[in-house]
Amino acid sequence: MPASVMPITAKQRRWLKAQSHHLKVVVTIGQAGLTDRVLAEILGALDHHELLKVKLAAGDRELRDAMIDEMVESSDSELVNRVGNVAVLYRPNPKKRSPIALPPD
């Protein structure tokens, strides 16, 4: 697992949020919840994409909040945004050929 993500600033969060608008949902969490297989898929998708939309199609708001918290902690990522059942996660991957270049603070 990569080293801890440096906290992103409010400006960087807004920029990432704008970048995520055009993205399609890559991972959907269904009735089975956040399983090890789903978490492995999220980790792989973050390595590949860095910025990721995840749809939580299960449970009430409280359960979805708990799943988002677990996803962020387990994947060592940052929660960029959450709208309804969709969460946007960010984790930099410096080994990627062209990593996302965040704006300066």
PDB file of C-alpha atoms in Angstrom, residues 3-8 12 78 90 92:
ATOM      1  CA  ALA A   3       2.480   6.008   1.718  1.00  0.00           C
ATOM      2  CA  SER A   4      -0.182   8.222   3.210  1.00  0.00           C
ATOM      3  CA  VAL A   5      -1.752  10.739   0.896  1.00  0.00           C
ATOM      4  CA  MET A   6      -0.855  14.323   1.643  1.00  0.00           C
ATOM      5  CA  PRO A   7      -4.044  16.171   2.539  1.00  0.00           C
ATOM      6  CA  ILE A   8      -5.386  18.130  -0.383  1.00  0.00           C
ATOM      7  CA  GLN A  12      -7.230  21.301  -5.045  1.00  0.00           C
ATOM      8  CA  GLU A  78      -9.047  11.269  -0.085  1.00  0.00           C
ATOM      9  CA  TYR A  90      -8.508  10.532  -5.178  1.00  0.00           C
ATOM     10  CA  PRO A  92      -2.043  10.009  -6.394  1.00  0.00           C
TER      11      PRO A  92
END
